[in-house]
Coordinates of C-alpha atoms in Angstrom, one line a residue:
Chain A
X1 CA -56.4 47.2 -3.5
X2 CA -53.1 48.0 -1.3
X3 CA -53.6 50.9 1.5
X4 CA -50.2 52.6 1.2
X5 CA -50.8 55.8 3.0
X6 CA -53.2 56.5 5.7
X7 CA -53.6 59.7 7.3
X8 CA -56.2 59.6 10.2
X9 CA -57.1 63.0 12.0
X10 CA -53.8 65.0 11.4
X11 CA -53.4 68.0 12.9
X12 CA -49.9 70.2 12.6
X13 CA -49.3 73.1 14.8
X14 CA -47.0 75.7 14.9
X15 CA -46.1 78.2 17.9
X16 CA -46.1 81.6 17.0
X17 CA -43.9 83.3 19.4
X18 CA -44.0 87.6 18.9
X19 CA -39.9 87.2 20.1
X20 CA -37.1 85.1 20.8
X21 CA -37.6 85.8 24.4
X22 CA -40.4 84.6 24.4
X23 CA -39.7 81.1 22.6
X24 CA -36.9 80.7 25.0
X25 CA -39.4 81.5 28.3
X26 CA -42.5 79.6 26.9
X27 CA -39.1 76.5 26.6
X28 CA -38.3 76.9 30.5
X29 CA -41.5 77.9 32.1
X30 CA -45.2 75.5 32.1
X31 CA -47.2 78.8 31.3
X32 CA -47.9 78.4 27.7
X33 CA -47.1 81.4 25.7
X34 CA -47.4 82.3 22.4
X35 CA -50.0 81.5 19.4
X36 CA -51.5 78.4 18.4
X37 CA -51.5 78.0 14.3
X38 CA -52.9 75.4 12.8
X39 CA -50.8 74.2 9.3
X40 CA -53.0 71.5 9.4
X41 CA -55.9 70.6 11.0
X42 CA -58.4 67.2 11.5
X43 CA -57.4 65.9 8.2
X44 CA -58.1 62.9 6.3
X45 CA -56.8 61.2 3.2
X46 CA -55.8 58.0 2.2
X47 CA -54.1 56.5 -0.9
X48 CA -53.9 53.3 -2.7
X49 CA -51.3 51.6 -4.7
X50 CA -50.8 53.0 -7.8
X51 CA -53.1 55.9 -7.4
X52 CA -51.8 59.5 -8.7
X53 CA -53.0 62.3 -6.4
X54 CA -52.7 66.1 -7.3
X55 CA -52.9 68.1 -3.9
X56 CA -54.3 71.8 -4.3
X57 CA -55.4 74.8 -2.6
X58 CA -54.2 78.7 -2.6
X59 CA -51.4 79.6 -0.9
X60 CA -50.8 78.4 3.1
X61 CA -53.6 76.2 2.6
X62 CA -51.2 73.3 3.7
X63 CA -50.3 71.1 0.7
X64 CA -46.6 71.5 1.3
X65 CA -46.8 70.7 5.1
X66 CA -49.0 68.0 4.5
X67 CA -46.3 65.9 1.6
X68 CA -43.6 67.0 4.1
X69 CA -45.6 64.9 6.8
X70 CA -46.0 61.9 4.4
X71 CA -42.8 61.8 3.1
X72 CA -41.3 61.2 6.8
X73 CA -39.6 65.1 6.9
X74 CA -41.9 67.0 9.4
X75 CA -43.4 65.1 12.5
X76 CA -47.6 65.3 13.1
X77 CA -48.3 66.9 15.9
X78 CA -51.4 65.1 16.6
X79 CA -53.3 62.2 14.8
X80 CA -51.5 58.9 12.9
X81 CA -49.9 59.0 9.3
X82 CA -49.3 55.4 8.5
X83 CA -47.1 55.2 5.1
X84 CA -45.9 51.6 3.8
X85 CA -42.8 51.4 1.8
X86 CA -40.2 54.5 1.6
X87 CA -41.0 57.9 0.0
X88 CA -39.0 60.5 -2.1
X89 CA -40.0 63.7 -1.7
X90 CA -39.1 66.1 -4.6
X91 CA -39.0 69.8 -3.8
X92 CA -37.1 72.9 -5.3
X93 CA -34.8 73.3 -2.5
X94 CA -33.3 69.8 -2.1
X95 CA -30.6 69.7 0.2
X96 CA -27.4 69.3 -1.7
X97 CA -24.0 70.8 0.0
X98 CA -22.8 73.3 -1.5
X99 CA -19.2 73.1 -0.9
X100 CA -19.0 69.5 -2.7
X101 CA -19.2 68.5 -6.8
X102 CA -22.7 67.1 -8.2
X103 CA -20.7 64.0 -8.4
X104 CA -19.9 63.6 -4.5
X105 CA -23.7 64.9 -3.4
X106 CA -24.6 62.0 -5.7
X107 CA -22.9 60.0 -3.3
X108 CA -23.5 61.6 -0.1
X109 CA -27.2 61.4 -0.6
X110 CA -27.7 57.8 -1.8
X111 CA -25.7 56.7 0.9
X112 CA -27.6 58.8 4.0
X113 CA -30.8 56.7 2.2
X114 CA -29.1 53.2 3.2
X115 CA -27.1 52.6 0.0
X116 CA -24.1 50.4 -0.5
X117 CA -21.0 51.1 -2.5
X118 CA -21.7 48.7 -5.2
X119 CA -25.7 50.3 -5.5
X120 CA -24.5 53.7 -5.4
X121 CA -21.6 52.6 -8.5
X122 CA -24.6 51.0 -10.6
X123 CA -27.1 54.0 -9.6
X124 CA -24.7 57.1 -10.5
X125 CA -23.9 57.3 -14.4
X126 CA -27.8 56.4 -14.5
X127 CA -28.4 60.0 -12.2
X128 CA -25.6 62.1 -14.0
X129 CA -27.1 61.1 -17.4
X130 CA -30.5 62.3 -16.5
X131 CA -29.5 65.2 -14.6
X132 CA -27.8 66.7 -18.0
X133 CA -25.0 67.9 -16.1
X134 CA -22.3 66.7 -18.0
X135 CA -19.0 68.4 -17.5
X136 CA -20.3 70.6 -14.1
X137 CA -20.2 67.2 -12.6
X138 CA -17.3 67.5 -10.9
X139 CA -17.9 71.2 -10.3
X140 CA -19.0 72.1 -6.1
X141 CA -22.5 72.9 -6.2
X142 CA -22.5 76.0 -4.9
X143 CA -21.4 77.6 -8.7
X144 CA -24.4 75.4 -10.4
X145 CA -27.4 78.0 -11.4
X146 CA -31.0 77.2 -9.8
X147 CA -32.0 75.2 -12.7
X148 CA -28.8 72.9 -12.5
X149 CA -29.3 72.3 -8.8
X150 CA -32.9 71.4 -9.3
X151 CA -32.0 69.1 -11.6
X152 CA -29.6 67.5 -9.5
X153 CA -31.9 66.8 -6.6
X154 CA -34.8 65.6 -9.1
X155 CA -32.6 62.9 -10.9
X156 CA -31.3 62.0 -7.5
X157 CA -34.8 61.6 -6.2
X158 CA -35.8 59.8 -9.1
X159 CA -33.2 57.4 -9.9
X160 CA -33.5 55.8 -6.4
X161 CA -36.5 53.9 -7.3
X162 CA -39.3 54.8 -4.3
X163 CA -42.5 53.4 -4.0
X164 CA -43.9 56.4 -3.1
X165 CA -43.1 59.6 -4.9
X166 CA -44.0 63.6 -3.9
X167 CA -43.3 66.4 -6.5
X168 CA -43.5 69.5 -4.4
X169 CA -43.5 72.2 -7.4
X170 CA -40.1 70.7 -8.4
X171 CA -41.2 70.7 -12.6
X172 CA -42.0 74.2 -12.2
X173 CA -38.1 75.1 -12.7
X174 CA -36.1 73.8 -15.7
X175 CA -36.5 74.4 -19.1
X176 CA -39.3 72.8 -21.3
X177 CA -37.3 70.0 -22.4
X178 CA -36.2 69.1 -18.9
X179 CA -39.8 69.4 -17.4
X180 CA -40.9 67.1 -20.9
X181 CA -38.5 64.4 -19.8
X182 CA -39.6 64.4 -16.2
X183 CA -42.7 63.8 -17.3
X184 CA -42.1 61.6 -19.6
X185 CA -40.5 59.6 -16.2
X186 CA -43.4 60.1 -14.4
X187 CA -45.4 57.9 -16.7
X188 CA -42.5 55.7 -16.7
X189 CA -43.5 55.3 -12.9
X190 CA -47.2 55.2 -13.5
X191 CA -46.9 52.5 -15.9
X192 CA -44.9 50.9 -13.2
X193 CA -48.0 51.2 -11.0
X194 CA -46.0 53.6 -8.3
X195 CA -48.0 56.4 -6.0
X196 CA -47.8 59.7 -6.6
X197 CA -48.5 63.0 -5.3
X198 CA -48.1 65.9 -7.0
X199 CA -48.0 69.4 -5.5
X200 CA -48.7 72.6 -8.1
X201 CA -50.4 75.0 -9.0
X202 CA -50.4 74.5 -12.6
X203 CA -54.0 72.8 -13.1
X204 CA -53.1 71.9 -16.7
X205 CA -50.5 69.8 -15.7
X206 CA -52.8 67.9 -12.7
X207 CA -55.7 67.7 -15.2
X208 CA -53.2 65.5 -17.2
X209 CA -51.3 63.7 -14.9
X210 CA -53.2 63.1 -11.5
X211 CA -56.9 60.8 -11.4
X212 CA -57.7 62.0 -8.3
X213 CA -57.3 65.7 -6.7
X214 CA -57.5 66.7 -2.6
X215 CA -58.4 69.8 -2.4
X216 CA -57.4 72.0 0.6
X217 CA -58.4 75.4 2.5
X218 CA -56.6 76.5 5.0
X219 CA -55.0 73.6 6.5
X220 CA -58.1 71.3 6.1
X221 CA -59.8 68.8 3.6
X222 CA -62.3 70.7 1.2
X223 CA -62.9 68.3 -1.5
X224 CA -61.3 64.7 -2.2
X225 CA -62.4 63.0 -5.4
X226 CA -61.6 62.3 -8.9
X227 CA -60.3 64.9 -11.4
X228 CA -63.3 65.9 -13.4
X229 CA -65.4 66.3 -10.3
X230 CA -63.0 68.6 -8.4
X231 CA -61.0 70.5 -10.5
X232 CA -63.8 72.7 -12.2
X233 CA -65.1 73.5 -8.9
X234 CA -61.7 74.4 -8.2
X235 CA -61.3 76.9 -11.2
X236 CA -64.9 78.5 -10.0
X237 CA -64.1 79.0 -6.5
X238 CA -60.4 80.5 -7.4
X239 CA -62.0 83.0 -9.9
X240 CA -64.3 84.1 -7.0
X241 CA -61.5 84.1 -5.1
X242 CA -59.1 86.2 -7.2
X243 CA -61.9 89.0 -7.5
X244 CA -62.4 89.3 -3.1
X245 CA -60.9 91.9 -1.3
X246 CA -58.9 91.3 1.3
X247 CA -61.4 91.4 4.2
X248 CA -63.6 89.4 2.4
X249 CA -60.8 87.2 2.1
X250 CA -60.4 87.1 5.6
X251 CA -64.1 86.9 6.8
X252 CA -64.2 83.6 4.4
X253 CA -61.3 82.6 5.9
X254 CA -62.9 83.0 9.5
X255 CA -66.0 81.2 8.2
X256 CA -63.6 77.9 7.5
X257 CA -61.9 78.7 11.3
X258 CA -65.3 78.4 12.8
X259 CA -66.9 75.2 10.8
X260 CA -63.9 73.3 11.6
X261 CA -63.6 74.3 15.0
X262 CA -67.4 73.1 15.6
Chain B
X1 CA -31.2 53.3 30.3
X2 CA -32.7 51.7 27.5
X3 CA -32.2 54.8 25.4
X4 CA -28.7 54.8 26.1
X5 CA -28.8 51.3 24.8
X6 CA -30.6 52.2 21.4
X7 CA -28.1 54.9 20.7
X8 CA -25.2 52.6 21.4
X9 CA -27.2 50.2 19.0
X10 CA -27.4 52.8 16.3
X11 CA -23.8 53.7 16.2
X12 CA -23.1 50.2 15.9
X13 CA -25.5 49.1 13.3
X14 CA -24.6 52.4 10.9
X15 CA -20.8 51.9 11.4
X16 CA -20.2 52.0 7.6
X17 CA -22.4 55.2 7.2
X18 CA -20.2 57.0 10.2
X19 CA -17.4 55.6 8.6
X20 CA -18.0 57.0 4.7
X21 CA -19.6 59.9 5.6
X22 CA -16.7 60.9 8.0
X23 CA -14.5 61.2 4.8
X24 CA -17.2 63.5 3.1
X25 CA -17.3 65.4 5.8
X26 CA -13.3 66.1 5.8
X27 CA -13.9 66.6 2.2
X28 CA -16.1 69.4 2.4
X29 CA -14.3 70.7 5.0
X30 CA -11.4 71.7 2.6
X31 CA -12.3 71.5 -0.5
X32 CA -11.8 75.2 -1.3
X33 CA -8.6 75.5 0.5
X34 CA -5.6 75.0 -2.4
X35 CA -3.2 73.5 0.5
X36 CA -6.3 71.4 1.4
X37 CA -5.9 68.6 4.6
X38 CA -2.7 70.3 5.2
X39 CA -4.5 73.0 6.8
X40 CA -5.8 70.5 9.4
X41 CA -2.2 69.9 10.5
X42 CA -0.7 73.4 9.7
X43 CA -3.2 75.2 12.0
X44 CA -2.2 73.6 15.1
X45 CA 1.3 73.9 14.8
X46 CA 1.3 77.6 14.1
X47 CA -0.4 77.7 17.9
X48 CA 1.9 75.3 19.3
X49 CA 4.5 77.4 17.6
X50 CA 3.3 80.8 19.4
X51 CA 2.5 78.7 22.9
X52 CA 5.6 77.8 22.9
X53 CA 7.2 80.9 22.2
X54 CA 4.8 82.5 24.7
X55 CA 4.9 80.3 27.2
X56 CA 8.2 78.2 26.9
X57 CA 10.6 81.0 26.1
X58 CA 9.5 83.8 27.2
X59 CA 7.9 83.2 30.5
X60 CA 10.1 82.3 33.6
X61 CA 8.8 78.8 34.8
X62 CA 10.2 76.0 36.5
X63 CA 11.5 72.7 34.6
X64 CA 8.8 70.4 33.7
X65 CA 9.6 66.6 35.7
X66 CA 7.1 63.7 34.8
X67 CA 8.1 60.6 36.8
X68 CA 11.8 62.1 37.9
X69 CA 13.1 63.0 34.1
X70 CA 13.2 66.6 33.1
X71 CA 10.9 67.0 29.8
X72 CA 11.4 69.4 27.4
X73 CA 8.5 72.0 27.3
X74 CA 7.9 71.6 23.4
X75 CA 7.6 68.2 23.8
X76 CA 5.7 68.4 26.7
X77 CA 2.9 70.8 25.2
X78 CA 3.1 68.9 21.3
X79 CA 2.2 65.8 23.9
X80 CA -0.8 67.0 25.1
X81 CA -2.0 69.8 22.6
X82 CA -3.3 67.5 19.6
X83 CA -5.4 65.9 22.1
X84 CA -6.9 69.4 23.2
X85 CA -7.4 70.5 19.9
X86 CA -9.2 66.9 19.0
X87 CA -12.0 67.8 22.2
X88 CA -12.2 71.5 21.2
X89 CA -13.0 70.4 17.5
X90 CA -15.1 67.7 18.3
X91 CA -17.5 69.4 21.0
X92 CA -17.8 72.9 18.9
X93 CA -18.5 70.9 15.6
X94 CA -20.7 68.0 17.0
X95 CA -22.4 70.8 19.0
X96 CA -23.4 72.5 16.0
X97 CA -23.7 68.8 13.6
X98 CA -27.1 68.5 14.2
X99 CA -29.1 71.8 13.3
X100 CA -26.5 72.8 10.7
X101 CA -27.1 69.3 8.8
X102 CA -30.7 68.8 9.4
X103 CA -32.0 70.2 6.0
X104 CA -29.5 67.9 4.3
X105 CA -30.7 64.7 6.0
X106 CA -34.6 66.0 5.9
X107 CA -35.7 62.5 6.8
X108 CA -37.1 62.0 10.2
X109 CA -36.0 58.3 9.9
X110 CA -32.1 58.6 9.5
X111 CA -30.4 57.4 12.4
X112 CA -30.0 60.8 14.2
X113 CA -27.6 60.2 17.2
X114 CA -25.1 58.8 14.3
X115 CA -24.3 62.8 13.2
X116 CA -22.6 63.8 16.4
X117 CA -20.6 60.6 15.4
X118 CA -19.5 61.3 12.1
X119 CA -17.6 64.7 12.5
X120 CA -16.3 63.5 15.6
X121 CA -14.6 60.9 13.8
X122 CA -13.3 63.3 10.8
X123 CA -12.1 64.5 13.8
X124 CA -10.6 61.6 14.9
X125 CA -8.2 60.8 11.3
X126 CA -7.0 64.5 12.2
X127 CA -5.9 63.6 15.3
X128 CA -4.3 60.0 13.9
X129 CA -2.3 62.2 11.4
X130 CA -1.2 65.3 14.0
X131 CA 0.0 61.9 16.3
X132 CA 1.6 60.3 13.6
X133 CA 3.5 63.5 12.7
X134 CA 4.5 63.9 16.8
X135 CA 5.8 60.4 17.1
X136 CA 8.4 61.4 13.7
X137 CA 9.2 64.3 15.5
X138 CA 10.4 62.7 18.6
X139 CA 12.3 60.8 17.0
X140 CA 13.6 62.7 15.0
X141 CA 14.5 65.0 18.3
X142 CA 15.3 61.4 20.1
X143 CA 12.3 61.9 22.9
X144 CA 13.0 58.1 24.0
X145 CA 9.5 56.5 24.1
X146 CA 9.1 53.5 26.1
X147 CA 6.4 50.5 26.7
X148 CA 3.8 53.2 28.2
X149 CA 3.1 54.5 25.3
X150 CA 0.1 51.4 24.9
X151 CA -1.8 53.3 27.0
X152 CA -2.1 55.8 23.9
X153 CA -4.9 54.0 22.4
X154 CA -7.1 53.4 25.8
X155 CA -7.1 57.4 26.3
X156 CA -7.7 57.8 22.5
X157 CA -10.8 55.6 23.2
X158 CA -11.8 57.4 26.7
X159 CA -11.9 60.7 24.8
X160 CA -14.0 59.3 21.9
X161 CA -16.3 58.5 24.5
X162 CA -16.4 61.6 26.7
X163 CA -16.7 63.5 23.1
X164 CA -19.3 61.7 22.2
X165 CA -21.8 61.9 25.2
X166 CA -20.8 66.0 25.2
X167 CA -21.6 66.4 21.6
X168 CA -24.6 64.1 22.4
X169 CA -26.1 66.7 24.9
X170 CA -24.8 69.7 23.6
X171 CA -25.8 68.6 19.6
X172 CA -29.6 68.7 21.0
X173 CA -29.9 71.8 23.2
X174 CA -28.0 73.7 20.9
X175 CA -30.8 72.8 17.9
X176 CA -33.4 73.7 20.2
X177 CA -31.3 76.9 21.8
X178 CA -28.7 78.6 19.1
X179 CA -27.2 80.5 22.2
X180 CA -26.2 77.6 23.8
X181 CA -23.5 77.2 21.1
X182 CA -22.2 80.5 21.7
X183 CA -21.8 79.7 25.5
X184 CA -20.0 76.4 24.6
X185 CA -17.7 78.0 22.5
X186 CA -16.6 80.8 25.2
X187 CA -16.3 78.3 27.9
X188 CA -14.1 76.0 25.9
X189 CA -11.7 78.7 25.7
X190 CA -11.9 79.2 29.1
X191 CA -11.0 75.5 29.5
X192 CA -8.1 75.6 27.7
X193 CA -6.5 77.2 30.4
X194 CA -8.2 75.7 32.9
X195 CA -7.1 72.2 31.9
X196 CA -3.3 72.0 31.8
X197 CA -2.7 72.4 28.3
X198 CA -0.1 74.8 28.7
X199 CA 1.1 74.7 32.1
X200 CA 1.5 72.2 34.5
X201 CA -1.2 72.0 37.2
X202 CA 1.8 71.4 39.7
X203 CA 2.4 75.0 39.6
X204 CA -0.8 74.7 42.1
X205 CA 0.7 72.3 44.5
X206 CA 1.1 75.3 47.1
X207 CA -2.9 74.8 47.1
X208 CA -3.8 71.1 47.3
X209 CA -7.3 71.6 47.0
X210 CA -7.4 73.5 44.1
X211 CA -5.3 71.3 42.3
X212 CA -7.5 68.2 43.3
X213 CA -10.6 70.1 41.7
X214 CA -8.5 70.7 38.4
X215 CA -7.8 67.3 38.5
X216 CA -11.1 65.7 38.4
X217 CA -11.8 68.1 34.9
X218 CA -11.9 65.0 32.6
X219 CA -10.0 67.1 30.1
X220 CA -7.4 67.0 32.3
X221 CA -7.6 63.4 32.3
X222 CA -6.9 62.5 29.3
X223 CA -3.9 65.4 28.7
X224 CA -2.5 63.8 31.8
X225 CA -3.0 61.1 30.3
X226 CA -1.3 61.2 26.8
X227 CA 1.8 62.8 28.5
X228 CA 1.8 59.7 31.1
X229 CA 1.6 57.7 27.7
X230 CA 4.7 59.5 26.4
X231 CA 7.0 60.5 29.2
X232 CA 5.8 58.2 32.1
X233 CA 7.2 55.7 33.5
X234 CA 4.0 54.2 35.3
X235 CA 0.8 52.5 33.8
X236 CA -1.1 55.6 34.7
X237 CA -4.6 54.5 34.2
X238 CA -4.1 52.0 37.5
X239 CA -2.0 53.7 39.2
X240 CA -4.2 56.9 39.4
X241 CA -7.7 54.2 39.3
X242 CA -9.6 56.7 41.6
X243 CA -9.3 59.3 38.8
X244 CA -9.7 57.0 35.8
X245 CA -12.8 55.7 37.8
X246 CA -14.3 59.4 38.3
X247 CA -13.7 60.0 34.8
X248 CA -15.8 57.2 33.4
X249 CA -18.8 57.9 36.2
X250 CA -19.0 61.4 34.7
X251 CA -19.0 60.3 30.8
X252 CA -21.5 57.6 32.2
X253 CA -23.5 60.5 33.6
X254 CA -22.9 62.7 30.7
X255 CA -24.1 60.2 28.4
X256 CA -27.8 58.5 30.0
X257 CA -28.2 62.6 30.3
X258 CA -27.4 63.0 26.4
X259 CA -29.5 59.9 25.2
X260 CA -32.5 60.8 27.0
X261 CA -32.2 64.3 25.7
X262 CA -31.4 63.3 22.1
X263 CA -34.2 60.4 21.9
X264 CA -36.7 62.9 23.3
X265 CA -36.5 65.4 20.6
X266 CA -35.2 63.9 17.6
X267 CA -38.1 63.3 15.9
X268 CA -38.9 67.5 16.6
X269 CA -35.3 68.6 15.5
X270 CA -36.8 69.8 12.4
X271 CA -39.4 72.0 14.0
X272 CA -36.6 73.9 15.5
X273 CA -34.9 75.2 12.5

């Protein structure tokens, strides 16, 4: 089978500066100031064609930073991400411009993704019908609700036909029947044989959708296998989770920090 | 070098995107104005309106003579104040183009350097209209025009360029420094003055040196030259060649310095934000 994404010993790090001072001296001076946080850290994963990944974890455990890194939007800092063919990444806040209609961010967008006039004609009544819009079409964005907006950006993101596709929590807004009829796309695209990744929390949703889960803990690779062998170990260690107190949150945390750093 | 190349590669190669996305960009501009475009037009000639009014009326000043003919001071400022107001737009809004559209583009892939581009040249239709609307007016007020006024297009072209490799450098420190928008946008002002907008530098000829320096500010060059265009009667980019070539060393200059910079942290613009 196909390699389509690769991720080799990726690392993402963040500089925690205590004040704007000090980002602008640490900017102009070789001494190195502020604090090192790691996002991400050492990891590994790789994904074949047609393969549907669900990527999980607690909060800040990196799953976000990580699809923002496949999907082209946040450089590594460290290690190589190889990708083949072009990614949509799904997430609640899409951009969209707020002082334009639905109709003209249709436009905008597919074009800033290499569109031509005559694909962006063919492509939009296909994205305004699924986006359920109707009439608030030709409304600027800025007076659409939440839910209208995500729906924008998900029909957008959709309709464009990648070969690689990331849901970052984007079928957690919208009513039932718009998150139905997302789905119901979604298997379009796995019949289709397209790779996926989906980012949630909800584990019903993954248990149903995804085949294979990567499971993360504070920035690094915990588990990565299929579905029935990781997500019940993933409901036991979040029950033992929920129930810790804060500094036992912390000293596990710690305990991750040093076996990674080994 | 070769980085200089790339970018001049890019702007090339997305052409059509700068092009359609220009026209978005004017769109969104005004969309919530009722008057609209007009607005684009209307602003600048309430200023020219009060510079006038400050400074051609009210102030005593000697008659203004480009190439021996007396020109009238209206004319004279409507000659080279569209072109100001095209550089002060185009450096504050490609200054700030980058980090202000960055979550909209999202991908690290999109041909960066072409953003600068794009508002400069919804920029640039502005300026086309505010020049179409001068040349009415003087001839409406019979300004005669004569044969110099091809040199219009060759300084329209030398601005593009020297607003381009600004907004190149300024577009990329101001991403990674916010403040360094703020300090553009006071110094601009600053230059307003400082390049002949509103009076003639030969008010300075009592101190030769000083005006020489003023001279060389490329600003200058290019409101020099759009009066030259209009009132001359001298094919000012040769006859004043040691200026014209100063002016395209510095943009030169300007721009390797703004192509290094942009190519060097494009792929990090998003960690900025």
């Amino acid at each position: 089978m196909e390699k389509v994404i690769s991720v080799k010993n990726v690392s993402k790090k963040y500089i925690l500066y205590r004040n704007p001072k000090e980002r602008l001296l640490d900017l102009i001076i070789p001494k190195k100031l502020g604090e090192d946080f790691f996002a991400l850290s050492h990891v590994d994963f790789e994904a074949y064609k047609g393969d549907i990944i669900g990527f999980i974890g607690t909060n800040g455990s990196g799953k976000s930073t990580l699809s923002n890194i496949i999907a082209g939007i946040v450089p590594e800092s460290s290690g190589q991400v190889n990708v083949k063919g072009n990614t949509s990444l799904i997430a609640v806040a899409s951009g969209l411009n707020n002082d334009l209609t639905g109709r003209d961010n249709i436009e905008l967008k597919l074009l800033m993704l290499g569109f031509n006039k005559k694909e962006i004609k063919e492509l939009e009544p296909d994205i305004i019908k699924f986006s359920e819009l109707e009439k608030f079409i030709d409304q600027p964005v800025k007076s659409y609700s939440s839910g209208m907006k995500s729906r924008l950006g998900f029909s957008i993101s959709v309709n464009v036909d990648p070969d690689i596709l990331i849901i970052d929590e984007a079928l957690s807004v919208g009513d039932k029947a718009f998150a139905e009829k997302s789905l119901r796309k979604m298997r379009e695209f796995k019949e289709k044989g397209k790779t996926m990744i989906f980012v949630s929390h909800s584990l019903g949703q993954m248990k149903e959708f995804c085949e294979k889960i990567l499971w993360l803990e504070f920035g690094t690779v915990r588990a990565f296998g299929d579905v029935e062998e990781i997500i019940p170990q993933y409901e036991q260690f979040i029950n033992k989770y929920k129930n810790m107190s804060q500094e036992q949150k912390n000293e596990y945390r710690n305990e991750i920090m040093r076996k990674v750093n080994e | 070098m070769k980085l200089a190349l790339e970018i001049l590669k890019e702007q090339k190669k997305y052409f059509y995107l700068i092009r359609r996305l220009s026209l978005y960009e004017l769109k969104s501009n005004n969309k919530s104005n009722y008057l609209g475009m007009a607005w684009e037009l209307i602003n600048p000639a309430i200023q020219i309106l009060i510079y006038w009014l400050v400074f051609g009326t009210l102030m005593r000043r000697e008659p203004i003579i480009i190439s021996g003919n007396e020109v009238p001071f209206i004319n004279w400022l409507m000659a080279g104040f569209f072109v100001w107001t095209l550089f002060y737009q185009s450096v504050i809004q490609g200054s700030k183009s980058i980090y202000t559209r960055l979550r909209m583009l999202s991908k690290m892939s999109f041909p960066m350097s072409i953003i600068p581009s794009y508002v400069i040249f919804s920029q640039f239709y502005i300026h086309l209209m505010s020049m179409l609307v001068t040349f009415l007016i003087f001839i409406i007020i019979n300004q005669s025009i004569n044969i110099y006024i091809i040199q219009l297009p060759y300084y329209m072209f030398a601005g593009l360029c020297l607003m381009f490799s600004i907004s190149l450098v300024m577009s990329t420190l101001s991403t990674i420094v916010r403040d360094v928008h703020m300090l553009l946008n006071s110094t601009l002002k600053m230059f307003l003055y400082l390049s002949g907008v509103l009076w003639p530098i030969t008010l300075l000829s009592d101190y030769p040196f000083l005006m020489k320096v003023m001279k060389l500010n490329p600003v200058y060059y290019l409101i020099n030259g759009y009066r030259q265009s209009f009132f001359g009667n001298t094919w000012s980019i040769i006859s004043e060649w040691k200026y014209t070539l100063f002016f395209w060393g510095l943009v030169l200059v300007i721009f390797l310095i703004g192509s290094r910079l942009h190519m060097k942290f494009r792929r990090h613009f998003i960690d900025f934000l």
